[in-house]
Coordinates of N, CA and C in Angstrom, one line a residue:
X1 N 17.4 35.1 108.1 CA 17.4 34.9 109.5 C 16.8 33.5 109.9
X2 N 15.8 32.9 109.0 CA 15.3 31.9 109.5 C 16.3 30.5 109.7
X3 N 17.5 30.5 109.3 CA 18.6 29.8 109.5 C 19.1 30.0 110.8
X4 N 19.2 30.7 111.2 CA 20.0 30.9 112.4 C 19.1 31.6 113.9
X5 N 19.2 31.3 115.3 CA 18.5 31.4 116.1 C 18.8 32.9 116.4
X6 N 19.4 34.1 115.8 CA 20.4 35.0 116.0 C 21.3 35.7 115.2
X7 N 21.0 37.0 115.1 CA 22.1 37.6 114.2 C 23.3 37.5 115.0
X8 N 24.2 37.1 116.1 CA 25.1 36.6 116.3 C 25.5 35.7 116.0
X9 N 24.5 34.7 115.9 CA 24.9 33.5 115.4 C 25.1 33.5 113.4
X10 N 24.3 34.0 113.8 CA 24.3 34.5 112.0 C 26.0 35.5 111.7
X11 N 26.5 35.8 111.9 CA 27.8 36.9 111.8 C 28.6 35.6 112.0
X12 N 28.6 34.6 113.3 CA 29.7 33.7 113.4 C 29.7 32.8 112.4
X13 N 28.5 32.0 111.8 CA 28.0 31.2 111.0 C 27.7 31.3 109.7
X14 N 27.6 32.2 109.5 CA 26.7 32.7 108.0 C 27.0 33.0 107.2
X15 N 27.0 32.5 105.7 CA 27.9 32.9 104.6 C 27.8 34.5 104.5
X16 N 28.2 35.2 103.3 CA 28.8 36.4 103.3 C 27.2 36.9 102.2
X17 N 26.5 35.7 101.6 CA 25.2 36.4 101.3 C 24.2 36.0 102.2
X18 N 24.2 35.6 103.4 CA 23.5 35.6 104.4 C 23.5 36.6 105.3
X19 N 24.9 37.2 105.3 CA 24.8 38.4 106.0 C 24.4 39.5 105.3
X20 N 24.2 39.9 103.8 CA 24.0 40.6 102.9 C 22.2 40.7 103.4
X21 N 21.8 39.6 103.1 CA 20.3 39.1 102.9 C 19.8 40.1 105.0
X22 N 20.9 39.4 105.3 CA 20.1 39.8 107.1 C 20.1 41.9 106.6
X23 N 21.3 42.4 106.3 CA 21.3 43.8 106.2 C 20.4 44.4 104.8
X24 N 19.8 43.5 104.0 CA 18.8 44.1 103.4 C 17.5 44.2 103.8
X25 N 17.4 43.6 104.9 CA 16.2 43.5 105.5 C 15.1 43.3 105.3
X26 N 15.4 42.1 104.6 CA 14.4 41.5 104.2 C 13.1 40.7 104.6
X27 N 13.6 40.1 106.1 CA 13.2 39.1 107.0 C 12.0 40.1 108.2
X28 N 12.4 41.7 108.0 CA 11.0 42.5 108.8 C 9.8 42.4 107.6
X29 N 9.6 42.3 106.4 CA 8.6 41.9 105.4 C 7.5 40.7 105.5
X30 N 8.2 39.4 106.5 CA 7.5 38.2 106.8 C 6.4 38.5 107.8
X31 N 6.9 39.2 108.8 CA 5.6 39.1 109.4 C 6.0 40.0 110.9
X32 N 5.4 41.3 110.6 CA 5.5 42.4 111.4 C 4.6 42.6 113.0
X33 N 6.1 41.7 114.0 CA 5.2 41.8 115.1 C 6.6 42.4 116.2
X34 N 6.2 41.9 118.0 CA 7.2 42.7 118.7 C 8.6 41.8 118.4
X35 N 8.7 40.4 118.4 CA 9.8 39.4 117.9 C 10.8 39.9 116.5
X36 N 10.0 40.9 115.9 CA 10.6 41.9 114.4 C 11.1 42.9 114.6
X37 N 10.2 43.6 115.7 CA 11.3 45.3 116.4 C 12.0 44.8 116.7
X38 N 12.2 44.0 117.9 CA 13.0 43.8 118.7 C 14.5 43.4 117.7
X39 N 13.9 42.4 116.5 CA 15.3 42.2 116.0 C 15.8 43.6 115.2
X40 N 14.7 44.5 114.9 CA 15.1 45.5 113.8 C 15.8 46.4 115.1
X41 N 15.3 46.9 115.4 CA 15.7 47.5 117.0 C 17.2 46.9 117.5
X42 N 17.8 45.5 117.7 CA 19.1 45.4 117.6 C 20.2 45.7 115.8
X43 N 19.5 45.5 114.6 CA 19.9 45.9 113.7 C 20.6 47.5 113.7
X44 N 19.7 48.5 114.1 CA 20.0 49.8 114.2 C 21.1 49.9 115.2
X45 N 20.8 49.1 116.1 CA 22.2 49.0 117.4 C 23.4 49.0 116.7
X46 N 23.3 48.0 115.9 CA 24.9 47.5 115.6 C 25.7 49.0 114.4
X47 N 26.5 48.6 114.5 CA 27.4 50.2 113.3 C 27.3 49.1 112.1
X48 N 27.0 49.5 110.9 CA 26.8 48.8 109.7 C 28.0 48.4 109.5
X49 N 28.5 47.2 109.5 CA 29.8 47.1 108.6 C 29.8 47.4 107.1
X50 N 31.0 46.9 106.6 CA 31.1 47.4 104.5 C 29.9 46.5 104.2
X51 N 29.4 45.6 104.4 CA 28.3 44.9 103.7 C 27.2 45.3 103.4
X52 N 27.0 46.3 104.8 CA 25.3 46.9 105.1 C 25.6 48.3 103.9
X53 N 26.7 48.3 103.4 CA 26.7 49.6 103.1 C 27.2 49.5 101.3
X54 N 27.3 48.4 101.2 CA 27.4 47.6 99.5 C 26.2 48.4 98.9
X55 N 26.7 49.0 97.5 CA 25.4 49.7 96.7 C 24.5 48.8 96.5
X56 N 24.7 47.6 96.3 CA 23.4 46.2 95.8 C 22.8 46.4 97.3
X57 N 23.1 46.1 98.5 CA 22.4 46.0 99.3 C 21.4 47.4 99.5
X58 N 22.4 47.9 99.4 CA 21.7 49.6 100.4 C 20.5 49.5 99.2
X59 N 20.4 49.4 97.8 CA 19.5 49.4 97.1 C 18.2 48.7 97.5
X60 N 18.8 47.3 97.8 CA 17.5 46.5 98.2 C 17.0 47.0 99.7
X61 N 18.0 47.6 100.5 CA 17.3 48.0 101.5 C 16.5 49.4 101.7
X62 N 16.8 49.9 100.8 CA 15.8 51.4 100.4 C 14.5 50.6 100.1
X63 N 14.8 49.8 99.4 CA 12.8 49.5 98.5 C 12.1 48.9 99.4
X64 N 13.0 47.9 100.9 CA 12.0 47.1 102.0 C 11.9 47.8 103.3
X65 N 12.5 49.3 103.2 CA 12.3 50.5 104.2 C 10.9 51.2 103.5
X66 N 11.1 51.3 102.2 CA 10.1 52.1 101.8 C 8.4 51.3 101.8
X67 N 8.9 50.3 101.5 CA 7.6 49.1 101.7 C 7.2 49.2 103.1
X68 N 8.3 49.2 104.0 CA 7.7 49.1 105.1 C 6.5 50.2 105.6
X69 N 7.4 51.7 105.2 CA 6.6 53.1 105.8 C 5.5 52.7 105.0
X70 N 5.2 52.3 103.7 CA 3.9 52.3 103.0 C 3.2 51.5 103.5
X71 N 3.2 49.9 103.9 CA 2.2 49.1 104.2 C 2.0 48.9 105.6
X72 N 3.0 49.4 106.8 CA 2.9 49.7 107.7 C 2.3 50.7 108.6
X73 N 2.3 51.8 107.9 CA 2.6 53.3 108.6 C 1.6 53.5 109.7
X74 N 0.7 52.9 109.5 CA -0.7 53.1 110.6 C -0.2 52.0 111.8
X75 N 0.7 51.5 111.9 CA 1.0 50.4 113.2 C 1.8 51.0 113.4
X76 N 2.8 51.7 112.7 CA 3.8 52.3 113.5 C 4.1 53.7 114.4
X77 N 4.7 53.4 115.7 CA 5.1 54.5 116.2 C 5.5 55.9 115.4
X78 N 5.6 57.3 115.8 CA 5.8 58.3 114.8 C 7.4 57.8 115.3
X79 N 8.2 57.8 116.4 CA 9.3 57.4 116.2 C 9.8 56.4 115.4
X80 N 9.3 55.4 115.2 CA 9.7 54.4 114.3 C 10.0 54.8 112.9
X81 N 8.2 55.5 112.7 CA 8.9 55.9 111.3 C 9.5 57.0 111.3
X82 N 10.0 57.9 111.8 CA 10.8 58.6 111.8 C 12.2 57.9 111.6
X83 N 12.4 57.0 112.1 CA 13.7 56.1 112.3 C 14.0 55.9 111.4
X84 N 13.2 55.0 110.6 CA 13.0 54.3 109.1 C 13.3 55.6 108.4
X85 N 12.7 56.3 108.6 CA 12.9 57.6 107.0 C 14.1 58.1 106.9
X86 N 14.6 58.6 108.6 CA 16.1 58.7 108.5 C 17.7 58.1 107.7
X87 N 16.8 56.4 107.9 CA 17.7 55.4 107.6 C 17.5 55.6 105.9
X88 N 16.2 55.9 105.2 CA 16.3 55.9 103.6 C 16.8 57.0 103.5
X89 N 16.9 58.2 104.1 CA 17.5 59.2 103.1 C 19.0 59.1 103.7
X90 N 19.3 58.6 104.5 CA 21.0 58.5 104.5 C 21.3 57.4 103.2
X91 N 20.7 56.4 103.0 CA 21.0 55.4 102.4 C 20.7 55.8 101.1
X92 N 20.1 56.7 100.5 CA 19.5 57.2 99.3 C 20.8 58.3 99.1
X93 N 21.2 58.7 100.2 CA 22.2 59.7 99.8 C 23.2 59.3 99.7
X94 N 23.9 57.8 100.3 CA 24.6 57.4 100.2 C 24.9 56.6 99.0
X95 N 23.8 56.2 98.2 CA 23.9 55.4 96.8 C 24.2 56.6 95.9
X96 N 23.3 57.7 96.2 CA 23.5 58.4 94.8 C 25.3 58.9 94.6
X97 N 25.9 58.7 95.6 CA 27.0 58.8 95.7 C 28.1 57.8 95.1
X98 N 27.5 56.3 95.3 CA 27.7 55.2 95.1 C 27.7 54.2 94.5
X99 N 26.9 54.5 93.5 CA 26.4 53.5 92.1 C 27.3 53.3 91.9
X100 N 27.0 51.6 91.2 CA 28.0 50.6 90.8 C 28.4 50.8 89.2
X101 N 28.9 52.0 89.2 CA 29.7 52.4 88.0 C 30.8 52.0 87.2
X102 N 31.8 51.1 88.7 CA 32.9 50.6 88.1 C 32.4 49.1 87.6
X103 N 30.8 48.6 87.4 CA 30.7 47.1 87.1 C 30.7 47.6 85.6
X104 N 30.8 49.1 85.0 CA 30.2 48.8 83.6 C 28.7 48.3 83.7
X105 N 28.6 48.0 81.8 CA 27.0 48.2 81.6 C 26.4 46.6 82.5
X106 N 25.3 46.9 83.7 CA 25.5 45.5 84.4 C 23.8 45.7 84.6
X107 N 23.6 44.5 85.5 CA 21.5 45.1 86.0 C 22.0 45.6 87.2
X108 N 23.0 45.6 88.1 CA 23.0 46.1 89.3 C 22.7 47.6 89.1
X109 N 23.0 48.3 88.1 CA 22.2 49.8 87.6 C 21.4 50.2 87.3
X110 N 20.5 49.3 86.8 CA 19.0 49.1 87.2 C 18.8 49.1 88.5
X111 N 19.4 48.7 89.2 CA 18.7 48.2 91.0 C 19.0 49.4 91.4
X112 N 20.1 50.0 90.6 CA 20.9 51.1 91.9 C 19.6 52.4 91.5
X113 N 19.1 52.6 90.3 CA 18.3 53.4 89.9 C 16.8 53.7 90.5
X114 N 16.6 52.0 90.2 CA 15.1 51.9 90.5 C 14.7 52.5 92.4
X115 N 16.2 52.1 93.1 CA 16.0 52.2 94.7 C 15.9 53.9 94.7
X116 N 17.1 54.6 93.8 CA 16.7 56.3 94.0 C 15.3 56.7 93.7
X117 N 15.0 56.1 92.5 CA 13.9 56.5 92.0 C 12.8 56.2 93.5
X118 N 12.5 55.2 93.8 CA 11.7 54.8 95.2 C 11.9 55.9 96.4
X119 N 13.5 55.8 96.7 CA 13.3 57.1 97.8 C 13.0 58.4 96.9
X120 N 13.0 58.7 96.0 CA 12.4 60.0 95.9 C 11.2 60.0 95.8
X121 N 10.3 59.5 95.3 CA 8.6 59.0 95.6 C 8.4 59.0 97.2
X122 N 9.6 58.3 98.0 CA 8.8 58.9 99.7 C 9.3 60.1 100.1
X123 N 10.3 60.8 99.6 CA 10.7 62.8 100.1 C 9.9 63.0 98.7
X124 N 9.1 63.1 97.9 CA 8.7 63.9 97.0 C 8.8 65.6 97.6
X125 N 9.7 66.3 96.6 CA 9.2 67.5 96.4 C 10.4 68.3 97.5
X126 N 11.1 67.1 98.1 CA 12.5 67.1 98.6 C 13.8 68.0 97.8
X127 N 14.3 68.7 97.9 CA 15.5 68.7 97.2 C 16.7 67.7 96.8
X128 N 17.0 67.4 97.8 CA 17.5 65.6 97.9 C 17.2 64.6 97.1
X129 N 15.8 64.8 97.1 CA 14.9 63.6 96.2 C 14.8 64.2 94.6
X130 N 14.8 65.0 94.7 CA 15.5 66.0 92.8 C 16.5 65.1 92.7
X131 N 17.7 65.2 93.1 CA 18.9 64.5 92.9 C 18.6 62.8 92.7
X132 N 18.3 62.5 93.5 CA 18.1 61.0 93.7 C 17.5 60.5 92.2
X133 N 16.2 61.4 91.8 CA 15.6 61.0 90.8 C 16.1 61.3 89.6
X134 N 17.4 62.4 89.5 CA 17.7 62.6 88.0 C 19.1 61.5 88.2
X135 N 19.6 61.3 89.2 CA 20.5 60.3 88.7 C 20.1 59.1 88.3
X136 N 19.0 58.4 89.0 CA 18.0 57.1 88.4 C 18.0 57.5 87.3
X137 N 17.3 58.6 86.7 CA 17.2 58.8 85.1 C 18.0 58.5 84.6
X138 N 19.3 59.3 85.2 CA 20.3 59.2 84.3 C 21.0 57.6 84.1
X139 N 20.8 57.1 85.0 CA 21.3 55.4 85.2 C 20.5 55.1 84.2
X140 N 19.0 55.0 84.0 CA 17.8 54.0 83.1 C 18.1 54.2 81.7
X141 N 18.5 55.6 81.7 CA 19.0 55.9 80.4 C 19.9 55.3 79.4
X142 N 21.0 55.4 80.2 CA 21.9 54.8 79.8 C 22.5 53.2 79.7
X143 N 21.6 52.7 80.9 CA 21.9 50.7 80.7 C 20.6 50.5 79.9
X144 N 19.2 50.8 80.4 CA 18.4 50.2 79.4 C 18.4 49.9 78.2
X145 N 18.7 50.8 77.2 CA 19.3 50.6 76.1 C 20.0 49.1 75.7
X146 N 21.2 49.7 76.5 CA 22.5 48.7 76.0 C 22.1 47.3 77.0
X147 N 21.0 47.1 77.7 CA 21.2 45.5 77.9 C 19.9 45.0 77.8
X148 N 19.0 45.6 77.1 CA 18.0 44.8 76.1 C 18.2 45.4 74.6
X149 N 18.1 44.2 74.2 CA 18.5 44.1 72.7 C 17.7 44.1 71.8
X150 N 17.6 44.4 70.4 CA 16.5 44.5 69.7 C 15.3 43.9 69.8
X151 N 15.5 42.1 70.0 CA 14.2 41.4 70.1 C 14.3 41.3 71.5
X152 N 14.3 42.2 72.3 CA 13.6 42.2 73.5 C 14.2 41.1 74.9
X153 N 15.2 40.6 74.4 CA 15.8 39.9 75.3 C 16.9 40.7 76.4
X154 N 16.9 40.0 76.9 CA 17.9 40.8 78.2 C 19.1 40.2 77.6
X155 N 20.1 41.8 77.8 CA 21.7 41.5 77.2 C 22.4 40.1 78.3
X156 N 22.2 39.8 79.6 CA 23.2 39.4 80.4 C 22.4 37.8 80.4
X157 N 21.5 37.4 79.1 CA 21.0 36.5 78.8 C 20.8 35.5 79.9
X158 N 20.0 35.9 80.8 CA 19.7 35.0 82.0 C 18.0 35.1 82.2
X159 N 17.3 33.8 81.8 CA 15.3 34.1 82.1 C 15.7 34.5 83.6
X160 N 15.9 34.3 84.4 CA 15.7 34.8 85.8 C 15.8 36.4 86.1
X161 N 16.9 36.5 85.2 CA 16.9 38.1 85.9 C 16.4 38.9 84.6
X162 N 15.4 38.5 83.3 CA 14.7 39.0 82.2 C 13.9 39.1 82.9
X163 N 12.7 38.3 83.6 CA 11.8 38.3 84.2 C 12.2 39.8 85.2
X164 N 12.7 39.0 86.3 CA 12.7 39.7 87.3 C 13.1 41.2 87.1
X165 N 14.2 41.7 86.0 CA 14.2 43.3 86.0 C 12.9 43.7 84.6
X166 N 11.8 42.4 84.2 CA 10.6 43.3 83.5 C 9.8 44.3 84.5
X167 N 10.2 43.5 85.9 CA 9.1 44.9 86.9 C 10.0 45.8 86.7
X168 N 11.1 46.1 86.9 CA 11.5 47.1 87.2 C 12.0 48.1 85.8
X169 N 11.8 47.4 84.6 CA 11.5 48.4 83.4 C 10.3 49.2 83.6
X170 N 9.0 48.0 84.2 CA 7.7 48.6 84.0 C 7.9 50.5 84.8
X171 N 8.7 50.1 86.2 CA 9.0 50.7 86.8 C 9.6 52.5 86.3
X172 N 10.3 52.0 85.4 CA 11.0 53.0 84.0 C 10.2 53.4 83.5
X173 N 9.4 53.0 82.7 CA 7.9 53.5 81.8 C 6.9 53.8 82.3
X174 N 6.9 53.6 83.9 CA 5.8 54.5 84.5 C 6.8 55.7 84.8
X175 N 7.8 55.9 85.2 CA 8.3 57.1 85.3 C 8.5 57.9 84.2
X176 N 8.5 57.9 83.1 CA 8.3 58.2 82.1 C 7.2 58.7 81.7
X177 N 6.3 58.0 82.3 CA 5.0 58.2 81.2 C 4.2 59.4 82.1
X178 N 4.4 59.2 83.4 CA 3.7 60.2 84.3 C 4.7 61.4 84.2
X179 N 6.0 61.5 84.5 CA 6.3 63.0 83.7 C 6.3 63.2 82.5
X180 N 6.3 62.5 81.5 CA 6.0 63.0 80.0 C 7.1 63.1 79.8
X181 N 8.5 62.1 80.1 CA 9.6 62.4 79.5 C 10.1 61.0 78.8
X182 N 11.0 61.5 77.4 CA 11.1 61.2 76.5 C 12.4 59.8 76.5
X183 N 12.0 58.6 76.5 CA 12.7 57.5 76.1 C 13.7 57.6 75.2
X184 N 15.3 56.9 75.2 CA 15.9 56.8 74.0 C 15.5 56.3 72.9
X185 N 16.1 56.9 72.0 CA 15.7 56.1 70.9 C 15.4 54.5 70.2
X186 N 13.8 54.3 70.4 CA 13.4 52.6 70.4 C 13.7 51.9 71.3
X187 N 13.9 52.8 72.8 CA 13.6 52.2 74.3 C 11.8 51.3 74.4
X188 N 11.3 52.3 73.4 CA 9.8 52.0 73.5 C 9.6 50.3 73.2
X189 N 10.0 50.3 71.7 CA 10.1 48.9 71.1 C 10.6 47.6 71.4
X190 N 11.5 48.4 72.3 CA 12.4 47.0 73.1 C 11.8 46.6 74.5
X191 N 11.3 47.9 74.7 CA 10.5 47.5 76.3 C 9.5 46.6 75.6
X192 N 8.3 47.0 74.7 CA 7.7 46.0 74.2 C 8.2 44.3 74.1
X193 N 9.2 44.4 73.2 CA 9.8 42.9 72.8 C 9.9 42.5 74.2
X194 N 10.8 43.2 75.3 CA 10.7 42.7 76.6 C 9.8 41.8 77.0
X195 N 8.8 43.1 77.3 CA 7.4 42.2 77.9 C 6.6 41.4 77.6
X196 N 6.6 41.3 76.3 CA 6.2 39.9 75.5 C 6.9 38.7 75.5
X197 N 8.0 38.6 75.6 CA 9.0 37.4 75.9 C 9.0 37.2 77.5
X198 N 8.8 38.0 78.1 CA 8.7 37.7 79.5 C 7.2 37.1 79.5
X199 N 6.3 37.2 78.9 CA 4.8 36.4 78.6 C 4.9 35.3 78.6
X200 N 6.3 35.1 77.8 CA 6.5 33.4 76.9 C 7.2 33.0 78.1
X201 N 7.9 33.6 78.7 CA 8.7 32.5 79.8 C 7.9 32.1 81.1
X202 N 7.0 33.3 81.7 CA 6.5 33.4 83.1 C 4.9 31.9 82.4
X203 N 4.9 30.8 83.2 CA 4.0 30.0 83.2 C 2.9 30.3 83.3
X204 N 0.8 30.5 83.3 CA 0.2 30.3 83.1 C 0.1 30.2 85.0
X205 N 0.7 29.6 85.7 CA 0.4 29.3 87.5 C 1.9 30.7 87.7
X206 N 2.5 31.5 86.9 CA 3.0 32.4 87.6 C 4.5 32.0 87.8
X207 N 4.9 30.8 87.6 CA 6.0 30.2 87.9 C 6.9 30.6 86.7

């Protein structure tokens, strides 16, 4: 959003990951005042096009709904968050529907997992959120494996997104470790090699 004076302007002007970035909502995260309702507040207005409703998106926008009700909740109206919660379990129910299954083994299945796994942590105890979380399982299950490789490297060999999906292994192994359920075979060892090579890459200032 900080490009453009306007999500209208932004729709006439804005490349096709700018409008991606506006419907993940990312830009209510910066700095939560009446200038942010107001835009989130026209966001809800509008009918989602196919973009707002892409499984990459809707993923990222479950984890910055769910951020929100967490680090918010005490500023917000009971409407509001009511509003917000509505918007994650449509969107939760609409991924588990939706996973990017035809990418093959990819990290967007990581994303698409890690976001169920999130809305079920805010419906805990949900029926809904049962679903949500055994299909994340079932997603972590099945790519983790096959796109880290024995010494710990990410299959899709890229440091940016090694780094960036080591949180969301960690993410994996806490789910795991708090129900007491069982990793594939030498998920363990690779998560390891993972995290140690993400050591070697991330700099000393974080960078």
């Amino acid at each position: 959003m900080r490009r453009f004076t306007s999500a209208e302007e932004l729709f006439e002007k804005g490349e096709v990951q700018d409008k991606h970035a506006y419907h993940r909502l990312y830009w209510t995260l910066e700095e939560w005042n009446a200038t942010t309702a107001a835009a989130l507040d026209a966001w809800f207005a509008r009918t989602p096009p196919d973009e707002a409703l892409h499984p990459y998106t809707t993923s990222e926008r479950i984890r910055v709904v769910a951020e929100l009700l967490g680090t918010l909740r005490d500023r917000l109206p009971v409407w509001r968050r009511q509003q917000l919660a509505e918007r994650l379990r449509a969107d939760a129910e609409w991924l588990c529907d939706g996973v990017e299954l035809s990418l093959g083994t990819h990290n967007h299945l990581l994303n698409n997992a890690s976001a169920l796994s999130c809305a079920s942590r805010v419906f805990d105890n949900d029926p809904a959120a049962e679903r949500w979380l055994a299909t994340a399982r079932e997603l972590w299950d099945s790519q983790w494996p096959a796109l880290v490789l024995e010494d710990g490297s990410f299959a899709e060999q890229s440091s940016h997104y090694h780094v960036l999906l080591t949180r969301t292994l960690l993410e994996y192994l806490r789910d795991a470790t708090l129900s007491s359920r069982a990793l594939p075979d030498g998920m363990w060892d690779r998560a390891r090699a993972m995290a140690d090579l993400t050591d070697e890459l991330v700099r000393p200032d974080g960078t």
